mmCIF file of C-alpha atoms and ligand atoms in Angstrom:
data_model
loop_
_atom_site.group_PDB
_atom_site.id
_atom_site.type_symbol
_atom_site.label_atom_id
_atom_site.label_comp_id
_atom_site.label_asym_id
_atom_site.label_seq_id
_atom_site.Cartn_x
_atom_site.Cartn_y
_atom_site.Cartn_z
ATOM 1 C CA MET A 1 19.983 23.593 -61.273
ATOM 2 C CA SER A 2 19.538 25.918 -63.980
ATOM 3 C CA SER A 3 22.766 28.140 -64.206
ATOM 4 C CA LYS A 4 21.004 30.614 -63.626
ATOM 5 C CA GLU A 5 20.054 29.616 -59.926
ATOM 6 C CA SER A 6 23.413 28.239 -59.736
ATOM 7 C CA SER A 7 24.508 31.212 -59.234
ATOM 8 C CA ASN A 8 22.056 32.883 -57.238
ATOM 9 C CA ASN A 9 21.696 33.254 -53.741
ATOM 10 C CA LEU A 10 18.048 32.320 -52.889
ATOM 11 C CA SER A 11 18.527 31.715 -49.513
ATOM 12 C CA ASN A 12 15.895 29.431 -46.521
ATOM 13 C CA ASN A 13 14.950 26.925 -49.561
ATOM 14 C CA PRO A 14 13.181 24.141 -47.150
ATOM 15 C CA SER A 15 13.857 20.717 -48.348
ATOM 16 C CA ALA A 16 10.588 18.476 -49.919
ATOM 17 C CA THR A 17 9.858 15.420 -50.403
ATOM 18 C CA THR A 18 10.001 15.365 -54.127
ATOM 19 C CA GLY A 19 14.142 16.268 -53.388
ATOM 20 C CA GLU A 20 16.874 18.142 -53.348
ATOM 21 C CA SER A 21 17.667 19.138 -56.796
ATOM 22 C CA ALA A 22 13.493 20.250 -57.500
ATOM 23 C CA GLY A 23 13.370 23.893 -57.382
ATOM 24 C CA CYS A 24 10.982 25.835 -55.061
ATOM 25 C CA LEU A 25 8.183 28.106 -55.621
ATOM 26 C CA TYR A 26 8.327 31.417 -53.993
ATOM 27 C CA VAL A 27 4.967 33.022 -53.396
ATOM 28 C CA VAL A 28 6.414 37.015 -53.499
ATOM 29 C CA ALA A 29 3.963 39.576 -52.338
ATOM 30 C CA THR A 30 4.375 43.044 -54.874
ATOM 31 C CA PRO A 31 3.173 46.397 -54.071
ATOM 32 C CA ILE A 32 -0.671 47.293 -53.498
ATOM 33 C CA GLY A 33 0.214 50.892 -54.998
ATOM 34 C CA ASN A 34 3.057 52.559 -54.042
ATOM 35 C CA ILE A 35 6.096 51.000 -56.120
ATOM 36 C CA ASP A 36 8.499 51.555 -52.880
ATOM 37 C CA ASP A 37 6.589 49.392 -51.070
ATOM 38 C CA ILE A 38 8.273 45.731 -51.540
ATOM 39 C CA SER A 39 10.756 44.346 -49.647
ATOM 40 C CA ALA A 40 13.964 43.726 -50.663
ATOM 41 C CA ARG A 41 13.985 39.861 -51.087
ATOM 42 C CA ALA A 42 11.055 40.042 -53.084
ATOM 43 C CA ILE A 43 13.617 42.034 -55.060
ATOM 44 C CA ARG A 44 16.218 39.632 -54.880
ATOM 45 C CA THR A 45 14.235 36.629 -55.818
ATOM 46 C CA LEU A 46 12.368 38.392 -58.721
ATOM 47 C CA GLN A 47 15.576 38.904 -60.297
ATOM 48 C CA GLU A 48 17.427 35.693 -59.396
ATOM 49 C CA VAL A 49 14.721 32.812 -60.009
ATOM 50 C CA ASP A 50 14.499 30.783 -63.213
ATOM 51 C CA LEU A 51 11.007 31.894 -64.130
ATOM 52 C CA ILE A 52 8.473 34.490 -62.771
ATOM 53 C CA ALA A 53 4.518 33.026 -62.915
ATOM 54 C CA ALA A 54 2.574 36.465 -63.055
ATOM 55 C CA GLU A 55 -1.509 36.919 -63.333
ATOM 56 C CA ASP A 56 -0.831 39.539 -66.020
ATOM 57 C CA THR A 57 2.529 40.169 -67.487
ATOM 58 C CA ARG A 58 2.500 43.066 -68.942
ATOM 59 C CA HIS A 59 0.995 44.557 -65.555
ATOM 60 C CA SER A 60 4.243 43.329 -63.884
ATOM 61 C CA GLN A 61 6.447 44.668 -66.237
ATOM 62 C CA ARG A 62 6.829 48.034 -64.972
ATOM 63 C CA LEU A 63 7.099 46.597 -61.848
ATOM 64 C CA CYS A 64 10.287 44.362 -62.931
ATOM 65 C CA GLN A 65 11.237 47.737 -65.135
ATOM 66 C CA HIS A 66 11.416 49.692 -62.345
ATOM 67 C CA TYR A 67 13.698 47.361 -60.343
ATOM 68 C CA GLY A 68 15.910 46.508 -63.172
ATOM 69 C CA ILE A 69 13.969 42.358 -63.006
ATOM 70 C CA ASN A 70 14.500 40.805 -66.480
ATOM 71 C CA THR A 71 13.260 37.025 -65.583
ATOM 72 C CA LYS A 72 11.470 35.197 -68.207
ATOM 73 C CA MET A 73 8.175 36.005 -67.575
ATOM 74 C CA LEU A 74 5.183 33.371 -67.655
ATOM 75 C CA SER A 75 0.764 34.293 -67.490
ATOM 76 C CA LEU A 76 -0.995 32.505 -65.613
ATOM 77 C CA HIS A 77 -4.526 33.628 -64.347
ATOM 78 C CA GLU A 78 -7.963 32.449 -62.842
ATOM 79 C CA HIS A 79 -8.335 31.224 -66.852
ATOM 80 C CA ASN A 80 -5.253 28.974 -67.283
ATOM 81 C CA GLU A 81 -4.423 28.509 -63.904
ATOM 82 C CA MET A 82 -4.859 24.461 -63.682
ATOM 83 C CA THR A 83 -3.294 23.846 -67.338
ATOM 84 C CA ARG A 84 0.049 25.778 -65.751
ATOM 85 C CA VAL A 85 0.074 23.610 -62.697
ATOM 86 C CA GLU A 86 1.889 20.307 -65.319
ATOM 87 C CA GLN A 87 3.841 22.884 -66.391
ATOM 88 C CA ILE A 88 5.211 24.771 -63.595
ATOM 89 C CA ALA A 89 5.532 21.494 -62.089
ATOM 90 C CA ALA A 90 8.140 19.678 -64.474
ATOM 91 C CA LYS A 91 10.100 23.363 -64.173
ATOM 92 C CA LEU A 92 9.812 22.469 -60.710
ATOM 93 C CA ALA A 93 11.230 19.156 -60.993
ATOM 94 C CA ASN A 94 13.881 20.289 -63.633
ATOM 95 C CA GLY A 95 15.971 21.994 -60.740
ATOM 96 C CA LEU A 96 14.256 25.899 -61.610
ATOM 97 C CA ASN A 97 12.792 27.670 -59.400
ATOM 98 C CA ILE A 98 9.754 30.095 -59.752
ATOM 99 C CA ALA A 99 8.041 33.002 -58.089
ATOM 100 C CA LEU A 100 4.593 33.356 -58.341
ATOM 101 C CA ILE A 101 3.382 37.218 -58.099
ATOM 102 C CA SER A 102 0.322 38.625 -58.420
ATOM 103 C CA ASP A 103 -1.140 42.212 -60.095
ATOM 104 C CA ALA A 104 -0.605 43.747 -56.748
ATOM 105 C CA GLY A 105 -0.640 42.795 -53.151
ATOM 106 C CA THR A 106 -0.419 38.957 -52.350
ATOM 107 C CA PRO A 107 -0.798 36.497 -54.257
ATOM 108 C CA LEU A 108 -4.003 34.100 -53.805
ATOM 109 C CA ILE A 109 -5.474 36.940 -51.472
ATOM 110 C CA SER A 110 -8.496 37.708 -54.126
ATOM 111 C CA ASP A 111 -5.958 36.466 -56.345
ATOM 112 C CA PRO A 112 -4.905 33.270 -58.370
ATOM 113 C CA GLY A 113 -2.747 30.553 -56.805
ATOM 114 C CA TYR A 114 -4.846 28.685 -54.782
ATOM 115 C CA LYS A 115 -5.079 25.503 -56.929
ATOM 116 C CA LEU A 116 -1.581 25.341 -58.491
ATOM 117 C CA VAL A 117 -0.006 25.900 -54.862
ATOM 118 C CA ARG A 118 -2.897 22.695 -53.201
ATOM 119 C CA GLU A 119 -1.365 20.752 -56.162
ATOM 120 C CA LEU A 120 2.236 21.612 -55.758
ATOM 121 C CA ARG A 121 1.932 20.980 -52.217
ATOM 122 C CA GLN A 122 -0.284 18.204 -52.443
ATOM 123 C CA LYS A 123 3.202 16.695 -54.467
ATOM 124 C CA GLY A 124 5.807 18.047 -52.072
ATOM 125 C CA TYR A 125 6.985 20.826 -53.882
ATOM 126 C CA LYS A 126 9.375 23.283 -51.997
ATOM 127 C CA ILE A 127 6.622 26.244 -52.145
ATOM 128 C CA SER A 128 7.854 29.482 -49.405
ATOM 129 C CA PRO A 129 6.498 32.713 -48.730
ATOM 130 C CA ILE A 130 8.395 36.347 -49.814
ATOM 131 C CA PRO A 131 5.880 38.537 -47.283
ATOM 132 C CA GLY A 132 5.434 41.854 -47.881
ATOM 133 C CA PRO A 133 1.659 43.974 -48.609
ATOM 134 C CA SER A 134 -1.946 43.229 -48.578
ATOM 135 C CA ALA A 135 -5.043 45.179 -48.504
ATOM 136 C CA ILE A 136 -6.944 43.240 -46.130
ATOM 137 C CA ILE A 137 -3.375 43.552 -43.417
ATOM 138 C CA SER A 138 -2.530 47.451 -44.789
ATOM 139 C CA ALA A 139 -6.326 48.525 -43.751
ATOM 140 C CA LEU A 140 -6.608 46.669 -40.475
ATOM 141 C CA SER A 141 -3.461 48.467 -39.614
ATOM 142 C CA VAL A 142 -4.917 51.043 -39.586
ATOM 143 C CA ALA A 143 -8.586 51.161 -38.615
ATOM 144 C CA GLY A 144 -8.829 51.000 -35.366
ATOM 145 C CA LEU A 145 -11.473 48.432 -34.762
ATOM 146 C CA ALA A 146 -10.849 45.244 -33.162
ATOM 147 C CA THR A 147 -7.807 42.990 -34.119
ATOM 148 C CA ASP A 148 -7.414 40.077 -31.853
ATOM 149 C CA SER A 149 -9.806 38.191 -34.604
ATOM 150 C CA PHE A 150 -11.121 39.692 -37.799
ATOM 151 C CA SER A 151 -12.438 37.527 -40.999
ATOM 152 C CA PHE A 152 -12.188 38.317 -44.260
ATOM 153 C CA TRP A 153 -14.808 37.486 -46.904
ATOM 154 C CA GLY A 154 -12.937 38.495 -50.366
ATOM 155 C CA PHE A 155 -16.178 40.595 -52.159
ATOM 156 C CA LEU A 156 -19.522 40.235 -51.978
ATOM 157 C CA PRO A 157 -22.100 38.831 -54.360
ATOM 158 C CA ALA A 158 -22.590 41.677 -56.849
ATOM 159 C CA LYS A 159 -26.275 41.089 -56.911
ATOM 160 C CA SER A 160 -27.556 42.748 -54.079
ATOM 161 C CA SER A 161 -30.157 39.478 -53.058
ATOM 162 C CA ALA A 162 -26.998 37.727 -52.263
ATOM 163 C CA ARG A 163 -24.930 40.614 -51.209
ATOM 164 C CA GLN A 164 -28.629 39.807 -48.445
ATOM 165 C CA GLN A 165 -28.237 36.941 -48.297
ATOM 166 C CA LYS A 166 -24.652 37.045 -47.439
ATOM 167 C CA LEU A 167 -24.620 39.463 -45.096
ATOM 168 C CA LYS A 168 -27.471 37.859 -43.151
ATOM 169 C CA GLY A 169 -25.473 35.090 -42.401
ATOM 170 C CA LEU A 170 -22.563 37.285 -41.123
ATOM 171 C CA CYS A 171 -24.943 39.026 -39.365
ATOM 172 C CA SER A 172 -23.976 37.891 -35.671
ATOM 173 C CA ASN A 173 -20.895 37.489 -35.690
ATOM 174 C CA SER A 174 -18.467 39.053 -32.942
ATOM 175 C CA GLU A 175 -15.373 39.542 -35.152
ATOM 176 C CA THR A 176 -13.725 42.242 -36.917
ATOM 177 C CA LEU A 177 -15.405 42.048 -40.834
ATOM 178 C CA VAL A 178 -13.141 42.936 -43.578
ATOM 179 C CA PHE A 179 -14.098 42.939 -47.532
ATOM 180 C CA TYR A 180 -12.750 44.350 -50.804
ATOM 181 C CA GLU A 181 -14.616 45.872 -52.548
ATOM 182 C CA SER A 182 -14.485 47.813 -56.230
ATOM 183 C CA SER A 183 -15.657 51.335 -57.160
ATOM 184 C CA HIS A 184 -18.699 51.033 -58.645
ATOM 185 C CA ARG A 185 -20.417 48.970 -56.448
ATOM 186 C CA ILE A 186 -19.308 50.679 -53.498
ATOM 187 C CA LYS A 187 -22.847 52.622 -52.436
ATOM 188 C CA ALA A 188 -24.698 49.905 -52.975
ATOM 189 C CA CYS A 189 -22.587 47.500 -50.716
ATOM 190 C CA LEU A 190 -23.045 50.045 -48.005
ATOM 191 C CA ALA A 191 -26.609 50.383 -48.080
ATOM 192 C CA ASP A 192 -27.591 46.600 -48.292
ATOM 193 C CA ILE A 193 -24.733 46.251 -44.963
ATOM 194 C CA ILE A 194 -26.823 49.305 -43.234
ATOM 195 C CA ASP A 195 -30.313 47.265 -44.281
ATOM 196 C CA ILE A 196 -28.666 43.767 -42.879
ATOM 197 C CA PHE A 197 -26.860 44.620 -39.929
ATOM 198 C CA GLY A 198 -28.323 48.689 -39.115
ATOM 199 C CA GLN A 199 -25.538 50.839 -37.449
ATOM 200 C CA ARG A 200 -22.392 50.063 -35.820
ATOM 201 C CA GLN A 201 -18.459 51.470 -35.984
ATOM 202 C CA ALA A 202 -16.941 50.504 -39.962
ATOM 203 C CA VAL A 203 -14.254 51.884 -41.770
ATOM 204 C CA ILE A 204 -13.441 52.551 -45.047
ATOM 205 C CA GLY A 205 -9.734 52.134 -46.250
ATOM 206 C CA ARG A 206 -9.180 53.623 -50.046
ATOM 207 C CA GLU A 207 -6.506 53.978 -52.059
ATOM 208 C CA LEU A 208 -4.425 52.791 -49.436
ATOM 209 C CA THR A 209 -0.229 53.510 -50.116
ATOM 210 C CA LYS A 210 -0.919 55.417 -53.502
ATOM 211 C CA THR A 211 -2.041 59.377 -54.143
ATOM 212 C CA PHE A 212 -5.563 59.587 -53.270
ATOM 213 C CA GLU A 213 -5.011 57.720 -49.996
ATOM 214 C CA THR A 214 -8.327 57.688 -47.713
ATOM 215 C CA VAL A 215 -9.307 56.258 -44.375
ATOM 216 C CA LEU A 216 -12.716 57.113 -43.691
ATOM 217 C CA SER A 217 -13.456 55.818 -40.007
ATOM 218 C CA GLY A 218 -17.740 56.301 -38.605
ATOM 219 C CA SER A 219 -20.970 54.540 -37.963
ATOM 220 C CA LEU A 220 -21.913 53.080 -41.242
ATOM 221 C CA GLU A 221 -24.334 55.949 -41.849
ATOM 222 C CA GLN A 222 -21.898 58.464 -41.999
ATOM 223 C CA LEU A 223 -19.983 56.603 -44.204
ATOM 224 C CA LYS A 224 -22.443 56.148 -46.951
ATOM 225 C CA GLN A 225 -23.113 59.788 -45.965
ATOM 226 C CA GLN A 226 -20.237 61.345 -46.679
ATOM 227 C CA ILE A 227 -19.191 58.108 -50.173
ATOM 228 C CA SER A 228 -22.086 59.709 -51.593
ATOM 229 C CA GLN A 229 -21.698 63.497 -50.642
ATOM 230 C CA ASP A 230 -18.053 63.593 -52.172
ATOM 231 C CA PRO A 231 -17.505 61.515 -55.822
ATOM 232 C CA ASN A 232 -14.185 61.482 -55.433
ATOM 233 C CA GLN A 233 -14.591 58.725 -52.656
ATOM 234 C CA GLN A 234 -16.827 56.704 -55.155
ATOM 235 C CA LYS A 235 -12.858 56.345 -56.965
ATOM 236 C CA GLY A 236 -10.623 53.809 -56.475
ATOM 237 C CA GLU A 237 -9.989 50.268 -54.397
ATOM 238 C CA PHE A 238 -11.246 49.849 -51.575
ATOM 239 C CA VAL A 239 -11.404 47.693 -47.976
ATOM 240 C CA LEU A 240 -14.206 48.112 -46.112
ATOM 241 C CA LEU A 241 -14.499 46.525 -42.513
ATOM 242 C CA ILE A 242 -17.675 46.668 -39.871
ATOM 243 C CA GLU A 243 -16.949 46.122 -36.067
ATOM 244 C CA GLY A 244 -18.354 42.376 -35.190
ATOM 245 C CA GLN A 245 -21.517 42.337 -33.239
ATOM 246 C CA THR A 246 -20.735 43.580 -29.496
ATOM 247 C CA GLY A 247 -22.933 42.170 -26.915
ATOM 248 C CA THR A 248 -21.743 44.760 -24.443
ATOM 249 C CA VAL A 249 -21.007 44.197 -20.663
ATOM 250 C CA ASN A 250 -24.904 44.631 -19.497
ATOM 251 C CA LYS A 251 -25.400 41.846 -22.548
ATOM 252 C CA VAL A 252 -23.708 39.336 -21.400
ATOM 253 C CA ASP A 253 -25.457 37.043 -20.338
ATOM 254 C CA THR A 254 -26.550 35.423 -16.894
ATOM 255 C CA ASP A 255 -24.823 32.179 -17.829
ATOM 256 C CA SER A 256 -21.341 33.515 -19.098
ATOM 257 C CA LYS A 257 -22.076 35.788 -15.439
ATOM 258 C CA GLN A 258 -22.571 32.518 -13.153
ATOM 259 C CA LEU A 259 -19.349 31.203 -15.420
ATOM 260 C CA LEU A 260 -16.923 34.035 -13.993
ATOM 261 C CA MET A 261 -17.923 33.512 -10.877
ATOM 262 C CA GLU A 262 -17.104 30.182 -10.464
ATOM 263 C CA LEU A 263 -14.020 31.042 -11.883
ATOM 264 C CA LEU A 264 -13.085 33.962 -10.120
ATOM 265 C CA THR A 265 -13.008 32.243 -7.236
ATOM 266 C CA GLU A 266 -10.238 30.433 -8.086
ATOM 267 C CA LEU A 267 -8.374 32.407 -10.739
ATOM 268 C CA ALA A 268 -6.737 36.225 -11.130
ATOM 269 C CA PRO A 269 -10.261 37.675 -13.774
ATOM 270 C CA ASN A 270 -7.519 37.256 -16.572
ATOM 271 C CA LYS A 271 -6.954 33.479 -16.032
ATOM 272 C CA ALA A 272 -11.185 33.898 -16.032
ATOM 273 C CA ALA A 273 -11.996 35.930 -18.258
ATOM 274 C CA LYS A 274 -9.376 33.872 -20.919
ATOM 275 C CA ILE A 275 -11.055 29.987 -19.816
ATOM 276 C CA ALA A 276 -14.881 31.597 -20.489
ATOM 277 C CA ALA A 277 -14.030 33.354 -23.307
ATOM 278 C CA LYS A 278 -13.027 29.927 -24.936
ATOM 279 C CA ILE A 279 -15.947 28.358 -23.144
ATOM 280 C CA THR A 280 -18.804 30.837 -24.748
ATOM 281 C CA GLY A 281 -17.423 31.805 -27.271
ATOM 282 C CA LYS A 282 -18.047 35.710 -26.175
ATOM 283 C CA LYS A 283 -15.306 38.388 -26.390
ATOM 284 C CA LYS A 284 -12.015 37.862 -23.487
ATOM 285 C CA GLN A 285 -11.618 41.793 -23.419
ATOM 286 C CA LYS A 286 -15.408 42.205 -22.291
ATOM 287 C CA LEU A 287 -15.685 39.436 -19.894
ATOM 288 C CA TYR A 288 -12.683 40.193 -18.385
ATOM 289 C CA GLN A 289 -14.936 44.039 -17.977
ATOM 290 C CA LEU A 290 -17.271 41.568 -16.320
ATOM 291 C CA ALA A 291 -14.635 39.810 -14.285
ATOM 292 C CA LEU A 292 -13.061 43.439 -12.947
ATOM 293 C CA GLU A 293 -17.221 44.348 -12.142
ATOM 294 C CA ILE A 294 -17.636 41.098 -10.264
ATOM 295 C CA GLN A 295 -14.118 41.585 -8.505
ATOM 296 C CA GLY A 296 -15.787 45.451 -7.676
ATOM 297 C CA LYS A 297 -12.593 46.927 -9.434
ATOM 298 C CA GLY A 298 -14.270 47.379 -12.525
HETATM 299 N N1 LIG B 301 -4.061 40.112 -53.582
HETATM 300 C C1 LIG B 301 -4.393 41.456 -53.003
HETATM 301 C C2 LIG B 301 -3.825 41.759 -51.439
HETATM 302 O O1 LIG B 301 -2.508 41.076 -51.563
HETATM 303 O O2 LIG B 301 -3.813 42.549 -51.114
HETATM 304 C C3 LIG B 301 -6.218 41.786 -53.157
HETATM 305 C C4 LIG B 301 -5.925 41.938 -54.587
HETATM 306 S S1 LIG B 301 -8.261 42.115 -55.312
HETATM 307 C C5 LIG B 301 -8.085 40.939 -57.069
HETATM 308 C C6 LIG B 301 -7.940 43.620 -55.474
HETATM 309 C C7 LIG B 301 -8.778 43.926 -54.214
HETATM 310 O O3 LIG B 301 -7.668 44.027 -53.049
HETATM 311 C C8 LIG B 301 -9.346 45.399 -54.810
HETATM 312 O O4 LIG B 301 -10.631 45.323 -55.335
HETATM 313 C C9 LIG B 301 -9.548 46.589 -52.872
HETATM 314 O O5 LIG B 301 -10.900 45.588 -52.602
HETATM 315 C C10 LIG B 301 -8.493 45.521 -52.825
HETATM 316 N N2 LIG B 301 -7.131 46.640 -52.743
HETATM 317 C C11 LIG B 301 -6.307 46.699 -53.233
HETATM 318 N N3 LIG B 301 -5.121 47.147 -53.029
HETATM 319 C C12 LIG B 301 -5.915 48.578 -52.575
HETATM 320 C C13 LIG B 301 -5.713 49.390 -51.948
HETATM 321 N N4 LIG B 301 -4.615 49.819 -52.518
HETATM 322 N N5 LIG B 301 -6.292 49.924 -51.171
HETATM 323 C C14 LIG B 301 -7.665 49.955 -51.129
HETATM 324 N N6 LIG B 301 -8.068 48.369 -51.321
HETATM 325 C C15 LIG B 301 -7.216 47.778 -52.178
#
């Protein structure tokens, strides 16, 4: 164990197949805009580890200076990630603790780190999360769209034809769809989504946690108009959330209704809806409403 490590208080260092003396890789979430959005444990970890692997060491200097973090840094970005694996594994084997951070939010979420974590996990090293901000969860928490099931698709392809192709494959998904988008593509992206999806409820979370934070909510067409009319709304970082395809209660097919009727002879509506949802893949809430209608309570 290094001297820094032996005097520190890094907790919850899980056991691993590499032996008790090996160090731990801490995957540490950092702010997505507001510098205050970092946990006490994240700061302490960054102060106490032996090395920080950062997506961009210069970018992360600001955060480190702000919190009095003087730990040595090493770059780990998409172009050198694989070559860093062996170096980091060797340091962990020597008992050093290492933190992985990205420029913003949670590493590995549309950020480098996946290959490193995959390889280290295969080698049996200890890897522990220090959770915190991520733009996906921040946006979902304020969107008012269904969160019981959602899927995250990162950035859509840059070229319109590839983007439309991707969107066609997602069109019938019933869960809330979450995308990241950049300022120079948000308008074109919305136009393609409308072409493929038609009208749906959607939310745009822009510059979350920052000075010009905006959350726009409405139909896709309303959002497109709001963004087109106001150049300020085209600046910054975006999370785009789109309601999944909804079968309204009226559209729930006869098979689902018959199944529910059978289940309701034995079960309460919530239990019947839960089982019907598992069998049909339809939304439990919709099936629950239908169950109440069947029982004359809806
Ligand atoms: N690792 C990050 C996370 O956990 O959210 C994401 C990094 S990804 C390279 C950057 C993208 O995330 C941006 O282009 C934007 O789509 C989204 N994003 C990051 N910060 C954001 C913010 N404050 N508001 C809205 N979107 C944000």
